[in-house]
């Protein structure tokens, strides 16, 4: 008997497919009043699991802390899974530690997993405890737990259950039985060919075991997820025209693109849809059944007139077919083009960040496919810019050379400073909770004891372009997302260290929002200083009122730019889709946390 799937089934399916952010959103927006107690508790567990799989460890911990699952009222598997998720979060924290202290973190996770195993006697917790003991250096205890896992699973048992097959493989890998482990990995692969999220979870765990034994993770090949590709390239010239991508080169370029994609199993593609390289790659991705995720720099209508139709009307229909078939489309700037090519560069960086985020979530290989003439330009947009940014983020590029054979030639980041009409800049907006209660007798202490400390933080950051304050409000413009993220967390840390009571002030916490996008740079006629203006400032300002005191909330664009920033020490954790102040927009939101190092 057919019918719609339940919210729990839908969220589980999204997690299996490897889309934890969408799974979390679906779980948050499910009608909980229509669920019974068991499904309500399971949905709460899935919310926390989705956050954990997305890398939002501390957000998952908060979600899990509010979840009460009773042994008496709930199914055994749900009770165990909920208890084991606490241990999983300890494991994730250990992975974020400095290598010199990781063993201690793995030992804590092992204790938690083992406690769950001893209480419930199920193989999932047993095999996780075995792996954590192995990583903590306790090989004898790891062997005992791996053998206990296999005893619970039986010698053979069913071969149509992914987690049972994966657990057998993990236990045999911990025991050093590599041939047997490989056989069970092949069985696990056959049982879950499209459950990319589940496979990613297993891959991350088994890679740790391989690394600890000095083994190549080639053993894990059967569970490898499809590749993620960021694509870019030159626009094609109209028939008879000249340019970086001559129209009579289309057939060769299309064939080489198809060959490059056929050589790797590709599941997801991220890029734009300009006439020429973009559309040709998009068509090839759709032809092999890959998901297409499109980022346009401005409105569809204006994009068609500037980036599609000039190459010939036939490209417009091809563009429309790809757009309709895309799994997602995001317009990265809702203001007009205004002849500003920096908007193309911004959209490219958003696409690159999205591709890297997806790769991280799915444990998938990620690479760039570029149709490029090989000439660095130093411009803030274009194929050379995208190849340069990708290389700077540590990525590798496969280049289909226009007019020549493919070659891998990532250009170094341009050294010249390029003047842009709307450069991409980061902005912070802050508000101090508790300020409105201050009277005049308090303000002297606030001005002398609080503001100088915040000012000192800003003075330390060379990337600050402008700053302003008005009462409890704070505005900071900075050169890029990575430096803005560091500055925001430094401001929060400095404020936490102030002895408000000693100053005779009430406890005050700051809400901070972070956003990055194309801005108008100029001189403020009122203050007479250089600053930034534009629609993106409004977008950033609308986030701040929804930010919890003491936190830094960041837009999805900011999170994407952080991902392509080399050596960024701050990580964005997914919060969910939030409607910003004054119903400005409903968008994905992230909270910023410093990358754990000890």
XYZ file of C-alpha atoms in Angstrom:
598
model
C 0.000 0.000 0.000
C 1.494 3.332 -1.112
C 1.461 6.703 0.561
C 3.692 9.503 1.694
C 6.690 8.658 3.817
C 6.723 9.716 7.448
C 8.958 12.590 8.600
C 11.261 10.069 10.283
C 11.591 8.034 7.082
C 12.253 11.159 5.024
C 14.986 12.381 7.381
C 16.586 8.934 7.510
C 16.590 8.790 3.720
C 18.258 12.204 3.464
C 20.933 11.131 5.934
C 21.541 7.936 4.011
C 21.900 9.938 0.806
C 24.461 12.190 2.420
C 22.571 15.476 2.865
C 22.739 16.119 6.629
C 21.915 19.833 6.407
C 18.683 19.230 4.524
C 17.921 16.312 6.860
C 18.277 18.611 9.862
C 16.017 21.223 8.296
C 13.363 18.625 7.497
C 13.530 17.269 11.047
C 13.171 20.755 12.519
C 10.134 21.584 10.401
C 8.283 18.292 10.870
C 4.913 18.489 12.606
C 5.934 17.049 15.973
C 2.347 17.211 17.256
C 1.395 14.547 14.706
C 4.077 12.115 15.930
C 3.802 9.556 18.716
C 6.344 9.506 21.534
C 8.682 7.034 19.818
C 8.783 8.875 16.475
C 9.154 12.195 18.296
C 12.179 10.875 20.190
C 13.616 9.300 17.037
C 13.262 12.582 15.178
C 15.106 14.353 17.998
C 17.912 11.808 17.767
C 18.074 12.268 13.992
C 18.338 16.047 14.401
C 21.381 15.600 16.622
C 22.850 12.958 14.296
C 22.395 15.229 11.269
C 24.296 18.011 13.007
C 27.059 15.602 14.020
C 27.421 14.339 10.462
C 27.592 17.895 9.148
C 30.509 18.599 11.493
C 28.481 20.738 13.925
C 29.737 18.862 16.985
C 28.836 21.379 19.670
C 25.439 22.145 18.154
C 24.763 18.402 18.117
C 25.721 18.226 21.791
C 23.209 20.965 22.626
C 20.502 19.156 20.648
C 21.326 15.866 22.335
C 21.334 17.395 25.830
C 17.661 18.284 25.458
C 16.672 14.775 24.367
C 15.375 12.326 26.988
C 15.011 8.728 25.837
C 13.722 6.302 28.469
C 14.820 2.660 28.471
C 11.337 1.521 29.392
C 9.374 3.419 26.756
C 11.624 3.296 23.690
C 12.931 0.635 21.277
C 16.304 -0.799 22.275
C 18.036 0.356 19.096
C 16.953 3.982 19.629
C 18.058 3.970 23.258
C 21.456 2.561 22.324
C 21.892 4.897 19.339
C 21.105 7.928 21.489
C 23.537 6.859 24.185
C 26.205 6.046 21.597
C 25.836 9.471 19.974
C 27.337 11.048 23.094
C 30.395 8.859 22.535
C 30.486 9.771 18.851
C 30.662 13.454 19.778
C 33.589 12.698 22.095
C 35.291 10.954 19.167
C 34.685 13.992 16.940
C 36.198 16.256 19.592
C 39.221 13.968 19.776
C 39.674 14.199 16.018
C 39.792 17.993 16.304
C 42.545 17.864 18.948
C 46.248 18.316 18.471
C 47.798 14.922 17.588
C 49.822 15.010 20.811
C 46.643 14.818 22.911
C 44.381 12.789 20.648
C 44.980 9.499 22.427
C 43.434 10.916 25.585
C 40.391 11.998 23.613
C 40.049 8.591 21.963
C 40.331 6.931 25.379
C 37.410 9.039 26.673
C 35.318 8.112 23.646
C 36.253 4.432 24.137
C 35.067 4.508 27.748
C 31.729 5.946 26.674
C 31.234 3.476 23.821
C 32.231 0.578 26.048
C 29.780 1.633 28.755
C 26.995 1.602 26.176
C 28.123 -1.816 24.936
C 28.278 -3.300 28.454
C 24.777 -2.007 29.186
C 23.033 -2.977 25.947
C 25.222 -5.743 24.530
C 24.896 -4.692 20.903
C 27.590 -4.927 18.188
C 27.471 -1.282 17.015
C 28.784 0.092 20.300
C 31.193 -2.816 20.695
C 32.957 -2.230 17.386
C 33.174 1.518 17.979
C 34.686 0.872 21.399
C 37.188 -1.487 19.749
C 38.292 1.148 17.242
C 38.581 3.859 19.894
C 40.670 1.540 22.103
C 42.892 0.807 19.110
C 43.396 4.510 18.394
C 44.088 5.154 22.074
C 46.923 2.609 21.901
C 45.227 -0.169 23.870
C 45.580 -2.938 21.295
C 44.797 -5.860 23.634
C 41.528 -4.272 24.764
C 40.730 -3.419 21.159
C 41.199 -7.079 20.159
C 38.912 -8.255 22.961
C 36.180 -5.848 21.921
C 36.560 -6.703 18.219
C 36.193 -10.393 19.025
C 33.121 -9.596 21.135
C 31.653 -7.737 18.150
C 32.089 -10.747 15.875
C 30.621 -13.053 18.508
C 27.505 -10.895 18.678
C 27.213 -10.789 14.886
C 27.771 -14.539 14.420
C 30.137 -16.209 11.999
C 28.228 -15.264 8.865
C 24.650 -14.136 9.318
C 22.657 -12.022 6.859
C 24.547 -10.266 4.094
C 21.839 -7.736 3.211
C 22.295 -5.407 6.201
C 24.799 -2.601 5.609
C 25.682 -1.851 9.215
C 26.191 -5.517 10.133
C 28.486 -6.008 7.141
C 30.371 -2.762 7.859
C 30.759 -3.694 11.541
C 32.221 -7.081 10.583
C 34.674 -5.359 8.254
C 35.699 -2.915 10.978
C 36.174 -5.656 13.571
C 38.320 -7.758 11.220
C 40.374 -4.684 10.291
C 41.047 -4.030 13.999
C 42.135 -7.664 14.327
C 44.435 -7.402 11.314
C 42.396 -9.852 9.207
C 42.689 -7.755 6.058
C 41.432 -10.276 3.513
C 38.298 -10.982 5.540
C 37.765 -7.267 6.125
C 38.003 -6.653 2.373
C 35.377 -9.323 1.697
C 32.912 -7.750 4.108
C 33.571 -4.309 2.633
C 32.562 -5.641 -0.767
C 29.383 -7.060 0.769
C 28.653 -3.720 2.482
C 29.133 -1.960 -0.852
C 26.545 -4.192 -2.544
C 23.980 -3.636 0.218
C 24.125 0.183 0.137
C 25.279 1.464 -3.273
C 23.558 4.836 -2.915
C 23.587 5.408 0.852
C 26.406 7.913 0.654
C 25.984 9.321 4.160
C 26.229 5.918 5.817
C 29.212 4.978 3.670
C 30.952 8.240 4.546
C 30.549 7.539 8.271
C 32.163 4.123 7.816
C 34.947 5.469 5.608
C 35.981 8.108 8.139
C 36.184 5.481 10.878
C 38.061 2.870 8.865
C 40.540 5.410 7.518
C 41.546 6.071 11.113
C 42.146 2.359 11.650
C 44.184 2.087 8.456
C 46.312 5.104 9.374
C 46.946 3.733 12.881
C 48.258 0.479 11.351
C 50.276 2.153 8.619
C 48.013 0.666 5.965
C 47.005 2.256 2.692
C 43.340 3.114 2.635
C 43.151 1.574 -0.850
C 41.679 -1.370 1.047
C 38.560 0.740 1.554
C 38.036 1.291 -2.177
C 34.722 -0.619 -2.344
C 33.070 1.947 -0.061
C 34.407 5.041 -1.852
C 31.739 7.619 -2.596
C 31.498 9.359 -5.994
C 33.630 12.424 -6.661
C 32.579 16.030 -6.190
C 33.591 18.398 -8.997
C 33.828 22.155 -9.109
C 33.759 23.244 -12.742
C 34.605 26.500 -14.490
C 35.774 27.705 -17.874
C 35.756 30.298 -20.607
C 32.641 31.493 -22.373
C 32.458 30.391 -25.981
C 32.695 32.868 -28.833
C 29.743 33.250 -31.217
C 30.148 31.546 -34.603
C 32.759 33.428 -36.587
C 33.909 35.373 -33.524
C 37.251 35.259 -31.746
C 38.066 34.730 -28.089
C 39.571 32.415 -25.506
C 37.192 29.597 -26.503
C 36.564 29.630 -30.276
C 33.235 28.101 -31.304
C 34.871 25.679 -33.740
C 36.655 24.087 -30.745
C 33.379 23.066 -29.053
C 33.289 19.431 -30.214
C 36.832 18.693 -29.056
C 36.328 20.402 -25.698
C 33.023 18.570 -25.124
C 34.680 15.232 -25.896
C 37.554 15.904 -23.483
C 35.124 16.957 -20.753
C 33.201 13.716 -21.210
C 36.465 11.756 -21.054
C 37.536 13.519 -17.850
C 34.208 12.760 -16.167
C 34.144 9.173 -17.442
C 37.588 8.535 -15.945
C 36.202 9.208 -12.457
C 32.873 8.313 -10.853
C 31.297 11.749 -10.376
C 28.166 12.283 -8.306
C 27.958 16.032 -7.803
C 28.958 19.095 -9.786
C 29.105 22.705 -8.556
C 29.549 25.701 -10.841
C 27.748 28.279 -12.948
C 25.964 28.189 -16.315
C 27.572 30.636 -18.724
C 27.517 29.743 -22.421
C 30.388 27.522 -23.393
C 32.393 25.560 -20.830
C 29.852 25.840 -17.979
C 26.897 24.628 -20.013
C 28.908 21.881 -21.721
C 30.090 20.521 -18.347
C 26.588 20.826 -16.873
C 25.124 18.864 -19.778
C 27.776 16.177 -19.360
C 27.120 15.920 -15.619
C 23.377 15.541 -16.153
C 23.984 12.933 -18.862
C 25.846 10.684 -16.393
C 23.197 11.156 -13.680
C 25.210 13.459 -11.425
C 23.542 16.168 -9.345
C 23.999 19.682 -10.705
C 24.286 22.594 -8.255
C 24.341 26.028 -9.875
C 25.477 29.404 -8.526
C 24.546 32.482 -10.580
C 26.221 35.828 -9.812
C 23.010 37.847 -10.278
C 19.457 37.432 -11.585
C 18.662 34.776 -14.191
C 17.349 37.359 -16.656
C 20.413 39.575 -16.487
C 22.755 36.590 -16.502
C 21.228 35.298 -19.724
C 21.734 38.658 -21.433
C 25.331 39.111 -20.242
C 26.722 35.576 -20.155
C 24.617 33.334 -22.393
C 22.902 35.065 -25.323
C 26.029 36.883 -26.633
C 27.398 33.464 -27.662
C 24.313 32.723 -29.739
C 20.610 32.117 -29.139
C 21.069 28.342 -29.210
C 22.916 28.597 -25.904
C 19.881 30.147 -24.193
C 17.773 27.017 -24.670
C 20.647 24.828 -23.489
C 21.056 27.058 -20.444
C 17.335 26.798 -19.623
C 17.346 23.001 -19.851
C 20.289 22.765 -17.461
C 18.756 25.278 -15.060
C 15.501 23.310 -14.918
C 17.355 20.041 -14.319
C 19.616 21.436 -11.572
C 19.195 20.048 -8.060
C 19.763 23.514 -6.602
C 20.190 27.066 -7.878
C 21.469 29.950 -5.773
C 21.710 33.588 -6.860
C 24.700 34.899 -4.928
C 23.916 38.620 -5.304
C 20.389 39.975 -5.663
C 21.585 43.392 -6.838
C 22.146 44.318 -10.488
C 25.288 43.419 -12.426
C 26.269 47.043 -13.123
C 29.177 45.846 -15.285
C 30.970 44.530 -12.196
C 32.861 41.334 -13.004
C 33.773 40.855 -9.327
C 30.280 39.352 -8.923
C 31.379 36.433 -11.113
C 34.397 35.844 -8.879
C 32.192 35.906 -5.780
C 29.788 33.344 -7.256
C 32.755 31.169 -8.188
C 34.094 31.201 -4.633
C 30.650 30.323 -3.273
C 30.512 27.329 -5.656
C 33.981 26.229 -4.616
C 33.065 26.440 -0.934
C 29.903 24.431 -1.564
C 31.878 21.732 -3.379
C 34.447 21.518 -0.573
C 31.698 21.385 2.070
C 29.973 18.536 0.217
C 33.257 16.665 -0.173
C 33.963 17.018 3.547
C 30.490 15.795 4.481
C 30.622 12.756 2.171
C 34.329 11.843 2.491
C 34.394 12.134 -1.294
C 37.329 13.058 -3.518
C 36.973 16.597 -4.847
C 38.661 18.220 -7.824
C 38.221 21.047 -10.264
C 37.468 20.698 -13.971
C 38.560 23.862 -15.787
C 38.358 24.749 -19.481
C 41.203 27.249 -19.553
C 43.716 28.810 -21.922
C 46.349 28.643 -19.169
C 46.974 32.376 -18.915
C 46.893 33.931 -15.408
C 45.169 37.317 -15.522
C 45.289 38.775 -11.995
C 41.612 39.729 -12.394
C 39.028 39.252 -9.602
C 36.946 36.918 -11.778
C 37.247 34.462 -14.628
C 38.690 31.014 -15.108
C 42.240 31.997 -14.109
C 40.840 33.480 -10.881
C 38.881 30.307 -10.078
C 41.883 28.045 -10.749
C 44.035 30.285 -8.555
C 41.582 30.296 -5.651
C 41.132 26.539 -5.901
C 44.892 25.996 -5.875
C 45.243 28.318 -2.879
C 42.705 26.199 -0.994
C 44.836 23.110 -1.641
C 42.748 21.730 -4.500
C 43.864 20.035 -7.704
C 42.628 20.977 -11.168
C 42.156 18.976 -14.327
C 42.496 21.456 -17.172
C 40.939 21.006 -20.573
C 43.164 23.337 -22.516
C 41.457 25.459 -25.113
C 43.429 24.877 -28.309
C 45.772 22.339 -26.751
C 46.049 19.078 -24.792
C 44.802 18.842 -21.159
C 47.335 19.864 -18.533
C 47.420 20.552 -14.821
C 48.571 24.129 -14.412
C 47.116 25.792 -11.311
C 48.188 29.424 -11.402
C 49.617 31.045 -8.272
C 47.434 33.681 -6.614
C 48.001 37.014 -8.375
C 50.356 39.344 -6.559
C 48.974 42.557 -8.003
C 46.192 44.380 -6.206
C 43.278 44.746 -8.597
C 40.881 47.674 -8.164
C 37.287 46.439 -8.087
C 34.025 48.325 -8.260
C 32.410 46.046 -5.676
C 35.141 44.079 -3.918
C 34.174 41.149 -1.716
C 34.527 42.191 1.896
C 33.412 40.839 5.271
C 31.301 42.719 7.791
C 30.514 42.174 11.467
C 27.524 43.613 13.302
C 27.380 43.507 17.088
C 24.972 44.372 19.870
C 25.593 44.276 23.625
C 22.809 42.707 25.672
C 22.379 44.589 28.925
C 23.502 47.973 27.604
C 20.023 49.474 27.700
C 19.947 49.075 31.500
C 22.971 51.344 31.967
C 22.487 54.763 33.516
C 24.846 57.709 33.306
C 26.708 56.625 36.437
C 27.525 53.338 34.670
C 28.521 54.722 31.303
C 31.869 56.116 32.421
C 32.874 52.633 33.564
C 31.634 51.181 30.287
C 33.514 53.739 28.178
C 36.713 53.413 30.223
C 36.597 49.694 31.036
C 34.861 47.918 28.144
C 35.239 49.842 24.908
C 39.076 50.155 25.129
C 39.380 46.368 25.381
C 37.236 45.876 22.285
C 39.185 48.611 20.505
C 42.460 46.874 21.370
C 41.191 43.708 19.675
C 40.357 45.659 16.533
C 43.758 47.370 16.626
C 45.447 43.951 16.529
C 43.684 42.969 13.300
C 45.373 44.565 10.294
C 42.510 43.503 8.052
C 40.068 45.956 9.675
C 39.028 48.526 7.069
C 36.482 50.475 9.091
C 34.880 50.403 12.521
C 32.049 52.282 14.149
C 30.027 52.176 17.346
C 26.874 53.816 18.586
C 25.807 53.038 22.118
C 25.520 49.263 22.238
C 26.049 48.786 18.492
C 29.264 47.763 16.745
C 30.140 47.658 13.044
C 33.400 46.359 11.594
C 34.384 45.974 7.934
C 37.284 43.633 7.157
C 39.229 42.508 4.142
C 38.108 38.849 4.064
C 36.026 36.181 5.785
C 38.904 34.341 7.470
C 40.230 37.442 9.239
C 36.672 38.521 10.117
C 36.003 35.148 11.735
C 39.157 35.400 13.858
C 38.327 38.980 14.823
C 34.756 38.101 15.805
C 35.845 35.285 18.104
C 38.613 37.456 19.563
C 36.014 40.112 20.395
C 33.813 37.565 22.158
C 36.776 36.144 24.061
C 37.904 39.602 25.175
C 34.411 40.513 26.366
C 34.140 37.248 28.327
C 37.339 38.149 30.153
C 36.083 41.510 31.454
C 35.135 41.606 35.155
C 31.825 43.403 34.705
C 30.931 43.148 38.378
C 34.280 44.647 39.324
C 33.510 47.596 37.037
C 30.131 48.059 38.647
C 28.354 46.940 35.487
C 25.704 44.293 34.860
C 26.764 41.182 32.980
C 26.785 41.966 29.270
C 27.127 39.609 26.321
C 27.494 40.481 22.685
C 25.616 39.153 19.691
C 27.775 39.178 16.575
C 26.781 38.440 12.985
C 29.190 37.808 10.122
C 28.583 38.062 6.401
C 30.752 38.523 3.316
C 29.803 39.747 -0.120
C 30.361 42.375 -2.786
C 30.226 45.893 -1.345
C 30.496 49.466 -2.553
C 33.672 51.079 -1.236
C 33.764 54.822 -0.718
C 33.913 57.719 1.719
C 31.241 58.258 4.347
C 30.150 61.907 3.815
C 29.034 62.171 7.447
C 32.126 60.778 9.175
C 34.620 61.603 6.435
C 36.261 58.169 6.520
C 36.639 55.340 4.024
C 34.017 52.646 4.512
C 31.748 50.202 2.684
C 28.110 50.400 1.685
C 25.582 48.161 -0.004
C 22.863 45.565 0.099
C 25.166 42.971 1.674
C 25.509 45.154 4.778
C 21.748 45.031 5.194
C 21.912 41.254 4.852
C 24.568 40.998 7.564
C 22.771 43.412 9.871
C 19.548 41.370 9.699
C 21.365 38.310 11.085
C 22.549 39.979 14.299
C 19.172 40.289 16.128
C 18.632 36.514 15.757
C 22.056 35.600 17.141
C 22.161 34.215 20.702
C 24.157 36.399 23.112
C 27.755 35.261 23.268
C 27.681 33.655 19.810
C 28.759 34.572 16.288
C 26.254 33.660 13.582
C 27.414 33.623 9.967
C 25.699 33.442 6.599
C 26.079 30.505 4.206
C 28.153 32.736 1.923
C 30.526 33.514 4.784
C 30.800 29.789 5.591
C 31.615 28.977 1.951
C 34.332 31.638 1.782
C 35.842 30.272 5.004
C 36.117 26.870 3.342
C 38.282 28.246 0.492
C 40.455 30.349 2.825
C 43.871 28.699 3.287
C 44.588 27.875 6.917
C 41.409 29.357 8.384
C 41.432 28.563 12.113
C 37.683 28.905 12.496
C 35.037 26.360 11.555
C 31.368 27.066 10.776
C 28.801 24.733 12.404
C 25.355 24.459 10.868
C 22.474 25.940 12.866
C 19.579 25.501 10.427
C 17.453 27.733 8.237
C 16.579 30.953 10.025
C 14.318 33.841 9.074
C 16.364 36.959 9.714
C 15.108 40.184 11.301
C 12.188 42.039 9.712
C 11.431 38.926 7.598
C 14.327 39.877 5.333
C 14.972 36.305 4.137
C 15.002 32.680 5.312
C 18.479 31.273 4.813
C 20.939 28.631 6.080
C 22.841 29.852 9.125
C 26.082 28.820 10.822
C 27.692 29.460 14.195
C 31.450 30.096 14.263
C 33.772 28.189 16.575
C 37.534 28.184 16.833
C 39.133 25.018 15.508
C 40.045 22.869 18.479
C 43.764 22.299 18.869
C 44.228 20.783 22.301
